[in-house]
mmCIF file of C-alpha atoms in Angstrom:
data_model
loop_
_atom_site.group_PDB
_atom_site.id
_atom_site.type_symbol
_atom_site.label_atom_id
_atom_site.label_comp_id
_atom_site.label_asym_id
_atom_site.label_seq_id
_atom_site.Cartn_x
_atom_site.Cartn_y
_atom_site.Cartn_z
ATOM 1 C CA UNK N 174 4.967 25.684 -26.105
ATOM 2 C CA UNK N 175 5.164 28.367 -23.569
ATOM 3 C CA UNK N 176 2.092 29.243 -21.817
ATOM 4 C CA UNK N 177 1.179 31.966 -18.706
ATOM 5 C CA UNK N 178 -0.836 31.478 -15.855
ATOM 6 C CA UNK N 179 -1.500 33.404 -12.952
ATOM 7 C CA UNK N 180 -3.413 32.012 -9.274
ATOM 8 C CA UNK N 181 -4.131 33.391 -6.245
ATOM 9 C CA UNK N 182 -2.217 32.914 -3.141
ATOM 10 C CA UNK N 183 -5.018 32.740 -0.372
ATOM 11 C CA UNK N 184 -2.683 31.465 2.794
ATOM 12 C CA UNK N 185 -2.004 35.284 3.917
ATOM 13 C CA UNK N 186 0.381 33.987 6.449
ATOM 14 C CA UNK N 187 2.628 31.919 2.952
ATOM 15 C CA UNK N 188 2.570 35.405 1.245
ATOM 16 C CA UNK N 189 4.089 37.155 3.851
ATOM 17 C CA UNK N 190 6.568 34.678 5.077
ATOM 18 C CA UNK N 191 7.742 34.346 1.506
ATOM 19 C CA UNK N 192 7.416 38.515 0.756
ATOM 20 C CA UNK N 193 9.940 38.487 3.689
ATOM 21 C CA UNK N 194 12.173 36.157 2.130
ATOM 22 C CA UNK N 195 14.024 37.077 -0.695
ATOM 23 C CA UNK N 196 16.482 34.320 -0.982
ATOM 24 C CA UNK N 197 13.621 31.463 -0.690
ATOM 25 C CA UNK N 198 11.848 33.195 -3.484
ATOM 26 C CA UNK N 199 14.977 33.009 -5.642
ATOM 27 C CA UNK N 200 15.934 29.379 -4.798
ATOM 28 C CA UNK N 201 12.574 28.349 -6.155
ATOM 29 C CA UNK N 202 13.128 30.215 -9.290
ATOM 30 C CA UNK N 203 16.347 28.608 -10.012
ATOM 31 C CA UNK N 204 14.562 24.978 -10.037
ATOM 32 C CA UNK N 205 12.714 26.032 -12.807
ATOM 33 C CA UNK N 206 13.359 27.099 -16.478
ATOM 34 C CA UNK N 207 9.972 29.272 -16.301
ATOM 35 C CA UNK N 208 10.065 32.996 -14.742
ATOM 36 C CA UNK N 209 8.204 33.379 -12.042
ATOM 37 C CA UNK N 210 6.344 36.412 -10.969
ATOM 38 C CA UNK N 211 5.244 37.336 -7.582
ATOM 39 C CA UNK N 212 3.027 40.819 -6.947
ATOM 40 C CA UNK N 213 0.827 41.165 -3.844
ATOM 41 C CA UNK N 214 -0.605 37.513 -3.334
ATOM 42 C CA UNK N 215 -0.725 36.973 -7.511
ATOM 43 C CA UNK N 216 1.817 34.465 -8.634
ATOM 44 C CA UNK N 217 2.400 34.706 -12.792
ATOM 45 C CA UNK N 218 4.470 31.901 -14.158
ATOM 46 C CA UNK N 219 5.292 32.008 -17.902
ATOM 47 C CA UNK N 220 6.678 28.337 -19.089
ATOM 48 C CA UNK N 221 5.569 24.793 -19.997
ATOM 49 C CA UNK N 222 2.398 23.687 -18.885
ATOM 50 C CA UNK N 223 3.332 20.675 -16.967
ATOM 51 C CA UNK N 224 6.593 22.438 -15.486
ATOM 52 C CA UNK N 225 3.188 25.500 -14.553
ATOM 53 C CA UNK N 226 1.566 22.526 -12.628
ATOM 54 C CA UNK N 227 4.459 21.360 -10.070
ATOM 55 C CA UNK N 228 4.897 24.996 -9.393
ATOM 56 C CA UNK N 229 1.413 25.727 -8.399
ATOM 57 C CA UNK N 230 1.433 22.361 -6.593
ATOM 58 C CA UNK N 231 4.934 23.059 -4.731
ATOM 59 C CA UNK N 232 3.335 26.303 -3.322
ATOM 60 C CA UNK N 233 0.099 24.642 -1.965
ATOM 61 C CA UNK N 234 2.678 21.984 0.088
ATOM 62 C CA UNK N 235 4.554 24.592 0.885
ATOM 63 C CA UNK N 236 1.624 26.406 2.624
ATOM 64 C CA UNK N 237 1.095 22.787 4.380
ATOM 65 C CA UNK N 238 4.480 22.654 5.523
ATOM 66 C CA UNK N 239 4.784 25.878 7.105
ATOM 67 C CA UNK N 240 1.608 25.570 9.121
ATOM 68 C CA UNK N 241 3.248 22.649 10.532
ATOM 69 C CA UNK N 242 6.746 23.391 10.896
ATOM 70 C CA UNK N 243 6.932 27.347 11.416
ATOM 71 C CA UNK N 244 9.667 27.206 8.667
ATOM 72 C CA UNK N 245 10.266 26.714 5.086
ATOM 73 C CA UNK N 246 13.753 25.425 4.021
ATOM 74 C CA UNK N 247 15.773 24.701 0.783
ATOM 75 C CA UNK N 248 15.444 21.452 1.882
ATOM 76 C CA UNK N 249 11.885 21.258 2.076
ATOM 77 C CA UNK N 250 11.348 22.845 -1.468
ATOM 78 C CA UNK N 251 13.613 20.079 -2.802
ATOM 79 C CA UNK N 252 12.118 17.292 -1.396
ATOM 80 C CA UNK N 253 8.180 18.493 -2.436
ATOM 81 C CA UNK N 254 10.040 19.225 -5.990
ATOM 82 C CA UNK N 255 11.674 15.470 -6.209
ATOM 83 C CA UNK N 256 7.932 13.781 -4.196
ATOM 84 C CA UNK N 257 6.029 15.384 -6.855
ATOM 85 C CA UNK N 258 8.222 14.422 -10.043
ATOM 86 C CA UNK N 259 7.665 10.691 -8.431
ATOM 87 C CA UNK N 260 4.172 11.064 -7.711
ATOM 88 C CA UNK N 261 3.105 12.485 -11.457
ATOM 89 C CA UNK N 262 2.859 15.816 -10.284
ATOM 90 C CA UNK N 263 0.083 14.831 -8.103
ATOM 91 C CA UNK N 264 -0.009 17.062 -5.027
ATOM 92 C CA UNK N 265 -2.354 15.260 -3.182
ATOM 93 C CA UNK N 266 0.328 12.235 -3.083
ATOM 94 C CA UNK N 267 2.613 14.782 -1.731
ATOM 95 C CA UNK N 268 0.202 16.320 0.764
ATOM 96 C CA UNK N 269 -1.137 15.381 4.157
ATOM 97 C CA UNK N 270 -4.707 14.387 2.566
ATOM 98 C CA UNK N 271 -3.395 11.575 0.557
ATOM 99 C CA UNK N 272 -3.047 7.924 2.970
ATOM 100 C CA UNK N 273 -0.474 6.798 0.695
ATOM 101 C CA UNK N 274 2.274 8.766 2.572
ATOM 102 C CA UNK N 275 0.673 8.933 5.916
ATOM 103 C CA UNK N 276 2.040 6.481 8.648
ATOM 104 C CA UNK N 277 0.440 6.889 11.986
ATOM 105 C CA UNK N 278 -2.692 8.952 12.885
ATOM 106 C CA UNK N 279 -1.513 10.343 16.424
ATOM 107 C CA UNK N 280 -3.248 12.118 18.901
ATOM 108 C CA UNK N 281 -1.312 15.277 18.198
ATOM 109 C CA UNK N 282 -0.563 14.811 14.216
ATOM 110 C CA UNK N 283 -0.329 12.736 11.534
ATOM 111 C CA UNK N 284 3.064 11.273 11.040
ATOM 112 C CA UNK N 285 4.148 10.858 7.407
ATOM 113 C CA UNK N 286 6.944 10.400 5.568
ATOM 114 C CA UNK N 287 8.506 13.360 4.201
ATOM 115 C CA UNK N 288 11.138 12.357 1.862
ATOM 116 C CA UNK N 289 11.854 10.134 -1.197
ATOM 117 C CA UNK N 290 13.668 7.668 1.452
ATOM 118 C CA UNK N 291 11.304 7.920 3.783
ATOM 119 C CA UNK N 292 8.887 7.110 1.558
ATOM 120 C CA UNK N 293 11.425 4.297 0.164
ATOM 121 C CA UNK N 294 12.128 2.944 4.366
ATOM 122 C CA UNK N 295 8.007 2.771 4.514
ATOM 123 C CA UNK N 296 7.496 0.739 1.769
ATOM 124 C CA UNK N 297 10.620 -1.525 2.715
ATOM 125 C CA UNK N 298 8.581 -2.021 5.877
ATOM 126 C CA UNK N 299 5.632 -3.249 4.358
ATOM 127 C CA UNK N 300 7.627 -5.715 1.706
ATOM 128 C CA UNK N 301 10.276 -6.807 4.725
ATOM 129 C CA UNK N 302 10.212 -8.848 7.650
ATOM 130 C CA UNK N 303 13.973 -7.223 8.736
ATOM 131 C CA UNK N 304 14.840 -3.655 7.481
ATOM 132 C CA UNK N 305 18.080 -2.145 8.196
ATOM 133 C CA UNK N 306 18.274 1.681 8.413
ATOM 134 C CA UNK N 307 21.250 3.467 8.008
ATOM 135 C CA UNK N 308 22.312 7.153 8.134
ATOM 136 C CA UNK N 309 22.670 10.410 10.203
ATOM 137 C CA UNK N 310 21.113 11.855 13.065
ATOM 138 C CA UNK N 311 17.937 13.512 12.248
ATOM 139 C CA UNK N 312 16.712 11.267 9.231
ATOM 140 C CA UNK N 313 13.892 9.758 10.652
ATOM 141 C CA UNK N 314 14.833 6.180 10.709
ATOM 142 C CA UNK N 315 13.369 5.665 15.199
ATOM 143 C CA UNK N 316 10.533 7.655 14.474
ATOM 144 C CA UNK N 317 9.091 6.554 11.176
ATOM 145 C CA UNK N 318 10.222 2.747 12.737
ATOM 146 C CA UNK N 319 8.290 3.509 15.742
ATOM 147 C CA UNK N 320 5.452 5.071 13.509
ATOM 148 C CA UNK N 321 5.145 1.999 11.860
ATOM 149 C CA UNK N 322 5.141 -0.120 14.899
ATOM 150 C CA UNK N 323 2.150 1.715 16.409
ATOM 151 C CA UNK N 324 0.452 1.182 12.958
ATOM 152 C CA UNK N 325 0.805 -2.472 12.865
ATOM 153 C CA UNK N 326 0.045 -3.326 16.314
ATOM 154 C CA UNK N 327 -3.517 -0.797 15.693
ATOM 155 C CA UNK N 328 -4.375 -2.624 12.341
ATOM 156 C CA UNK N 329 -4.125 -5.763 14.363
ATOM 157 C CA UNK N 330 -1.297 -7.186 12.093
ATOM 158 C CA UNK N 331 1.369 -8.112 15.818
ATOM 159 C CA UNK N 332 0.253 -8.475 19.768
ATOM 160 C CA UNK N 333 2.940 -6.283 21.093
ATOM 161 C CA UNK N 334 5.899 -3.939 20.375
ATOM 162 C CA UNK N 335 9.169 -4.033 21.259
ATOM 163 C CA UNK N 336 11.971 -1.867 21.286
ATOM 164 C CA UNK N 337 15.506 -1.907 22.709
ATOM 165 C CA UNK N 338 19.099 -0.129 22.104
ATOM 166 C CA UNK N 339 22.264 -0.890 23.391
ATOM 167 C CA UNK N 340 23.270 0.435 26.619
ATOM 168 C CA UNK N 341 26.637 1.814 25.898
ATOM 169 C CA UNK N 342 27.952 5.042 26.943
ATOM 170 C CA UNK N 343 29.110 7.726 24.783
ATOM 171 C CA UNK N 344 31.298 9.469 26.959
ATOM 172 C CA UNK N 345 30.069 8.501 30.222
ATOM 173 C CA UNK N 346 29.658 6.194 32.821
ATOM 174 C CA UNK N 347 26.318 4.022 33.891
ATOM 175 C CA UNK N 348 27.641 3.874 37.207
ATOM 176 C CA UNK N 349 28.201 7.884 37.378
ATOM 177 C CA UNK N 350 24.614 8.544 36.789
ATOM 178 C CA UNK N 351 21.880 8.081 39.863
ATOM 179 C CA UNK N 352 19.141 5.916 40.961
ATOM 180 C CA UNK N 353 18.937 1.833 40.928
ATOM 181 C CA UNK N 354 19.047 -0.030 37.494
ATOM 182 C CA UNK N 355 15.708 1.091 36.113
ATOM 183 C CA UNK N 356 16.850 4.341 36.569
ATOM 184 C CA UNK N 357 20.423 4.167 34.975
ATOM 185 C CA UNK N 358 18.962 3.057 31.708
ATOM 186 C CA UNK N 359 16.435 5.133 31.371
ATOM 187 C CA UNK N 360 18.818 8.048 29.464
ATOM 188 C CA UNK N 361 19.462 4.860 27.011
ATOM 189 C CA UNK N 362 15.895 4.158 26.397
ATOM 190 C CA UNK N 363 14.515 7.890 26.286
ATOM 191 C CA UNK N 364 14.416 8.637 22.367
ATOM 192 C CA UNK N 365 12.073 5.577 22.337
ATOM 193 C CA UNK N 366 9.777 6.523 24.907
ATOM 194 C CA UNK N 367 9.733 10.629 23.737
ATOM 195 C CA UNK N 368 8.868 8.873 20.095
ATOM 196 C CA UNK N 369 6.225 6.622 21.256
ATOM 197 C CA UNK N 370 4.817 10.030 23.544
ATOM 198 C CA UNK N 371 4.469 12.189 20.815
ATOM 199 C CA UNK N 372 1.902 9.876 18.856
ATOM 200 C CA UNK N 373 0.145 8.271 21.310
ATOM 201 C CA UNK N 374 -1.244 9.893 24.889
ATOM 202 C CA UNK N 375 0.824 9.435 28.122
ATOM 203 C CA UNK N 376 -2.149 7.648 29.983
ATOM 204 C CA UNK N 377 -2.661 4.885 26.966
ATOM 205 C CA UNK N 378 1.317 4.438 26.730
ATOM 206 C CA UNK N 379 1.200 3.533 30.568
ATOM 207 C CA UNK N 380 -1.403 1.230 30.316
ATOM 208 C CA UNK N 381 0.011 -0.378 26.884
ATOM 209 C CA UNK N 382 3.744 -0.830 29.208
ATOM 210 C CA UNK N 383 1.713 -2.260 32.229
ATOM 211 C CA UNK N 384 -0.197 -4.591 29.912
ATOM 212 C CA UNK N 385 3.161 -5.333 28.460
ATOM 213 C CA UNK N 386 1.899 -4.453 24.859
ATOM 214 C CA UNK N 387 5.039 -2.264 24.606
ATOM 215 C CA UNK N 388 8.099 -3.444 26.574
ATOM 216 C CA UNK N 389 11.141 -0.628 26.119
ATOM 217 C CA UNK N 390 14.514 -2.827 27.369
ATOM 218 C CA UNK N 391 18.290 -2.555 26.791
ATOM 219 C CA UNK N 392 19.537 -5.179 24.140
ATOM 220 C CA UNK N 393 21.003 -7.399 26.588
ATOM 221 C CA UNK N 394 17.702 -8.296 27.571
ATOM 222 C CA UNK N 395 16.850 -10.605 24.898
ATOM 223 C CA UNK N 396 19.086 -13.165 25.143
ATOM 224 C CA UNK N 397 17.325 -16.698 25.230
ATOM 225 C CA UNK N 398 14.036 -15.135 23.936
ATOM 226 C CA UNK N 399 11.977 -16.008 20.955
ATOM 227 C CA UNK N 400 10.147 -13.225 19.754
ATOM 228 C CA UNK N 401 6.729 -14.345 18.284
ATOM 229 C CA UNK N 402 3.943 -11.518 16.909
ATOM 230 C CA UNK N 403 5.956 -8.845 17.210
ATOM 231 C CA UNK N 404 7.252 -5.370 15.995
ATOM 232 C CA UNK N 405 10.840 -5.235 17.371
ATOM 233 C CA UNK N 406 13.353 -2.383 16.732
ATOM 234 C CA UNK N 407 16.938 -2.339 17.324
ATOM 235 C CA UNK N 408 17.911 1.199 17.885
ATOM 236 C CA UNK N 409 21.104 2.893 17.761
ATOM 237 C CA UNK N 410 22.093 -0.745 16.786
ATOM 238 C CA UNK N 411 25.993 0.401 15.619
ATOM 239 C CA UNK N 412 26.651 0.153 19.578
ATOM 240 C CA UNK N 413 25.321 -3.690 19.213
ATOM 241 C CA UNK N 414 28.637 -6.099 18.912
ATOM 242 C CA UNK N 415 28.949 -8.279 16.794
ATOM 243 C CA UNK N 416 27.438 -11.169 18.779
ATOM 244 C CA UNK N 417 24.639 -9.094 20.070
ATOM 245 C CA UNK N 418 23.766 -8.524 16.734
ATOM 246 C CA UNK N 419 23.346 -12.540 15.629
ATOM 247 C CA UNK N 420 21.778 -12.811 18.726
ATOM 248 C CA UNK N 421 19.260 -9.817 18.301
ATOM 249 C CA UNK N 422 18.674 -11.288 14.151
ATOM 250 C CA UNK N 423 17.623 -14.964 15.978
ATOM 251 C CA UNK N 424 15.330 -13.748 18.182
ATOM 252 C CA UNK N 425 12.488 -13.227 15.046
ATOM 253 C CA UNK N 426 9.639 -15.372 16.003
ATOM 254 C CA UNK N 427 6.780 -16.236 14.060
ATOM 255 C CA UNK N 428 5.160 -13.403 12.344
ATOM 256 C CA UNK N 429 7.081 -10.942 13.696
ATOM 257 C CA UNK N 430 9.066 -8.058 11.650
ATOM 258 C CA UNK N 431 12.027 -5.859 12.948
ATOM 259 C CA UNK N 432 13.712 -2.610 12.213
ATOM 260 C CA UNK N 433 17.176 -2.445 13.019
ATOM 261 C CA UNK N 434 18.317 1.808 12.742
ATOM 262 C CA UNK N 435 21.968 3.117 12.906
ATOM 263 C CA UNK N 436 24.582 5.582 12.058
ATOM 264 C CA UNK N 437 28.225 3.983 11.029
ATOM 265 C CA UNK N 438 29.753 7.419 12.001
ATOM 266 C CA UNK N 439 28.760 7.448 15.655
ATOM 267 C CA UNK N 440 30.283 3.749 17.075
ATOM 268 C CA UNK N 441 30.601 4.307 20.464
ATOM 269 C CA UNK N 442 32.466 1.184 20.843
ATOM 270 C CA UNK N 443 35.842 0.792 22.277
ATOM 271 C CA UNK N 444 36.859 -1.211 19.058
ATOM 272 C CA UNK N 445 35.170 0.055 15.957
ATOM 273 C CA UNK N 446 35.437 -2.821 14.095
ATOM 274 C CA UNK N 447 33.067 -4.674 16.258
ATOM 275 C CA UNK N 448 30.567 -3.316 15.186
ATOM 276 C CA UNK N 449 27.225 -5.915 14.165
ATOM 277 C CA UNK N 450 25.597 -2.932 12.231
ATOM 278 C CA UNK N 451 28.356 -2.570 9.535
ATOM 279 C CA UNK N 452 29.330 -6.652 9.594
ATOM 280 C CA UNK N 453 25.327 -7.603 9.080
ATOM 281 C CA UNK N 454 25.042 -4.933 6.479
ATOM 282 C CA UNK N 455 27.997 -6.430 4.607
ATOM 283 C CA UNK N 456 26.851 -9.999 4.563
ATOM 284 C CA UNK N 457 22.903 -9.949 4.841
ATOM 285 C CA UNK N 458 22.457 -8.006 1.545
ATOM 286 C CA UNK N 459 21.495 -11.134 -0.297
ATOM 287 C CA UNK N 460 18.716 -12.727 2.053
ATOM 288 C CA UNK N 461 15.103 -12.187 0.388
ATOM 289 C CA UNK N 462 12.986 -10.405 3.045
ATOM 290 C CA UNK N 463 16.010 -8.257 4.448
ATOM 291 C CA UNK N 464 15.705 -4.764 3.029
ATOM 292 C CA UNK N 465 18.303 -1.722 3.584
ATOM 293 C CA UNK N 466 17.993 1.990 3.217
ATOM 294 C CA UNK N 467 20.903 4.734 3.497
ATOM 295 C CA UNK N 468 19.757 7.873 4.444
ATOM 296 C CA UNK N 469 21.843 11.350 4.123
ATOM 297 C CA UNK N 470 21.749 14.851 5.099
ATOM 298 C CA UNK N 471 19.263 15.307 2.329
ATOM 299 C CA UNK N 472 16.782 13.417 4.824
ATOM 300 C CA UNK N 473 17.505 15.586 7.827
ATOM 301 C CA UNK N 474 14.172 16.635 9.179
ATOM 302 C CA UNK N 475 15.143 18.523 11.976
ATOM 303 C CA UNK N 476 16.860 21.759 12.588
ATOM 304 C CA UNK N 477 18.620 23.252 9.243
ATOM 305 C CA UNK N 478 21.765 23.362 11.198
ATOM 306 C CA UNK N 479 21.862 19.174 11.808
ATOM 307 C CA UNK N 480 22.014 18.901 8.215
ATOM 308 C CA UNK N 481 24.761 21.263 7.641
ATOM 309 C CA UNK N 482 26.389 19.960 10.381
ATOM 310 C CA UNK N 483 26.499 16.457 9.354
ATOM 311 C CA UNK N 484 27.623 17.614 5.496
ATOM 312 C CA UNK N 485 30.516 19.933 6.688
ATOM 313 C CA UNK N 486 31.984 16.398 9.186
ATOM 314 C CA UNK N 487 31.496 14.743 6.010
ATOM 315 C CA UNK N 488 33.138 17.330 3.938
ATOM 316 C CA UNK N 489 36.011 17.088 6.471
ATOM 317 C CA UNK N 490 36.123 13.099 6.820
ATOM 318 C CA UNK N 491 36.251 14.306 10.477
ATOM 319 C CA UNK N 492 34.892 10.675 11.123
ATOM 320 C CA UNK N 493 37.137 7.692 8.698
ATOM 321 C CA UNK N 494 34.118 5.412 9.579
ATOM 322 C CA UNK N 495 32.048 7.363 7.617
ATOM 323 C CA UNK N 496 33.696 5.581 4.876
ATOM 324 C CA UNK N 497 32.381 2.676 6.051
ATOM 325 C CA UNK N 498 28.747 3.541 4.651
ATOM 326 C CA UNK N 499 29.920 4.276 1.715
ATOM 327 C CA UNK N 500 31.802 0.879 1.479
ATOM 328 C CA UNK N 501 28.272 -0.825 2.231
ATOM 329 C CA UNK N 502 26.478 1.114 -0.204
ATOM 330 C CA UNK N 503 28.500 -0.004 -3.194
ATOM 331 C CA UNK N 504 28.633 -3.732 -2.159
ATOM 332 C CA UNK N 505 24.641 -3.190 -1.899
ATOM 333 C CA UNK N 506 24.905 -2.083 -5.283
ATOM 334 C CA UNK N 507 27.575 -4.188 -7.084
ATOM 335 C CA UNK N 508 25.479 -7.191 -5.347
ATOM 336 C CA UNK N 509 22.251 -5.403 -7.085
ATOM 337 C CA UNK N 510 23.756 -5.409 -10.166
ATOM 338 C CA UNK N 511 24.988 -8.835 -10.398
ATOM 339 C CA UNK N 512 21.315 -10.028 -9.568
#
């Protein structure tokens, strides 16, 4: 039965950015079998109740989400669209109100997850003591890992956190760039640190480094360690060999949990196939308490453009070891189905 509704569009500064755009206004209509009328800052929507209710919701997100981001994209509209269908049509699951989706209070923001995988990586977190995280650039997987990290260690659940990537050069030279050691591997450890700096202040992240609460080191660094009430994550870990990657995987100490991110189509490695992020992700898919998560461009949260850019090299098979993620995503679920 086909009902009509109208509401009121209060967020002035919603009404105009969507007066002003024509072609947002008509994506949203095509998700929906109900019509959809807009006039001054009165929405009418004739169509099935429930169908009535995710509209109405999707618009009050979509007010949260430009506040936040300055932007509304296609993207965005089908992720609030897919978060409510899973959430009951519930917009305060959706929204920043609701703790269920929310990963770290910062100082600036709250950092939540945004998309059905994100909310999927969070709650492989929590069920995990090793998650792997694969996909592009711009998915989330080091800053919803550090999120997480800052979470546990303030809920008391680890003593430190510890994060580390492996210093290999994409293009250029550690012995081109200036300064003693410290200094050479800072460009390697700098998406950590600009992660951990946007949730927590600059004057507590220097005291939790000198306290040693977070140590930031290169991969290489934790051979012969045992790594005991700790949050660890392996970033970029498709640079990781092989053997760094066993060795990183027997570090886990008592009570400890790790994240291990990557992308299979950026191996800066001289030989491809050594790489410990696609050779752990093809034989550790049967352990209990290892969890994995593929991410796409559908999980781009950056700039519109990243996303298109990382669908048109797929389009292309500009990169060969892209196949290599698909590869591991059927054995994950051929080895889910025979379970």
């Amino acid at each position: 039965m086909f009902i009509e509704k109208k509401f009121i569009i209060e967020d002035l500064d919603l009404l105009t950015y969507l007066g002003s755009n024509e072609n947002l206004l008509n994506f949203i209509e095509m998700r929906f079998n109900s019509t959809i009328n807009f006039r001054g800052n009165i929405i009418k929507i004739k169509g099935k109740t429930n169908e009535i209710e995710l509209i109405e919701n999707l618009i009050k997100e979509l007010s949260y989400i430009l506040k936040k981001n300055d932007i509304i994209l296609e993207s965005d509209i089908n992720n609030v669209i897919e978060l409510l269908q899973i959430n009951n049509n519930k917009v305060d699951n959706v929204g920043v109100s609701n703790e269920k989706n929310i990963v770290y209070s910062g100082f600036k923001d709250q950092i939540r997850a945004k998309t059905p995988n994100q909310i999927k990586y969070v709650d492989l977190s929590k069920k995990n003591d090793v998650v792997f995280a694969i996909g592009p650039a711009g998915t989330g997987k080091t800053f919803l890992a550090v999120a997480m990290a800052l979470q546990s260690l303030k809920k008391g659940e680890v003593d430190r956190l510890i994060l580390s990537r492996p210093a290999v050069e994409a293009g250029e030279s550690l012995g081109f760039l200036p300064g003693d050691l410290n200094e050479k591997i800072d460009p390697y450890l700098r998406p950590l640190t600009d992660a951990l700096q946007a949730m927590i202040t600059i004057d507590k992240f220097k005291i939790l480094r000198e306290k040693n609460t977070i140590e930031i080191n290169p991969l290489a660094y934790m051979r012969g360690r045992t790594l005991n009430n700790s949050f660890i994550i392996l970033d970029e870990a498709q640079n990781a060999t092989k053997a760094q990657m066993k060795m990183f995987l027997t570090r886990l100490g008592n009570n400890s949990k790790a994240i291990i991110t990557g992308d299979v189509t950026q191996i800066d490695l001289p030989d491809k196939r050594n790489s410990g992020l696609v050779e752990a992700s093809n034989i550790l898919q049967d352990i209990d308490g290892i969890g994995f998560i593929y991410f796409d461009n559908k999980d781009v949260v950056r700039h519109k453009l990243v996303a298109d850019i990382i669908k048109a090299y797929e389009n292309n098979n500009y990169n060969n070891d892209y196949k290599n993620n698909n590869e591991i995503k059927d054995n994950v679920k051929l080895n889910e189905t025979n379970k």
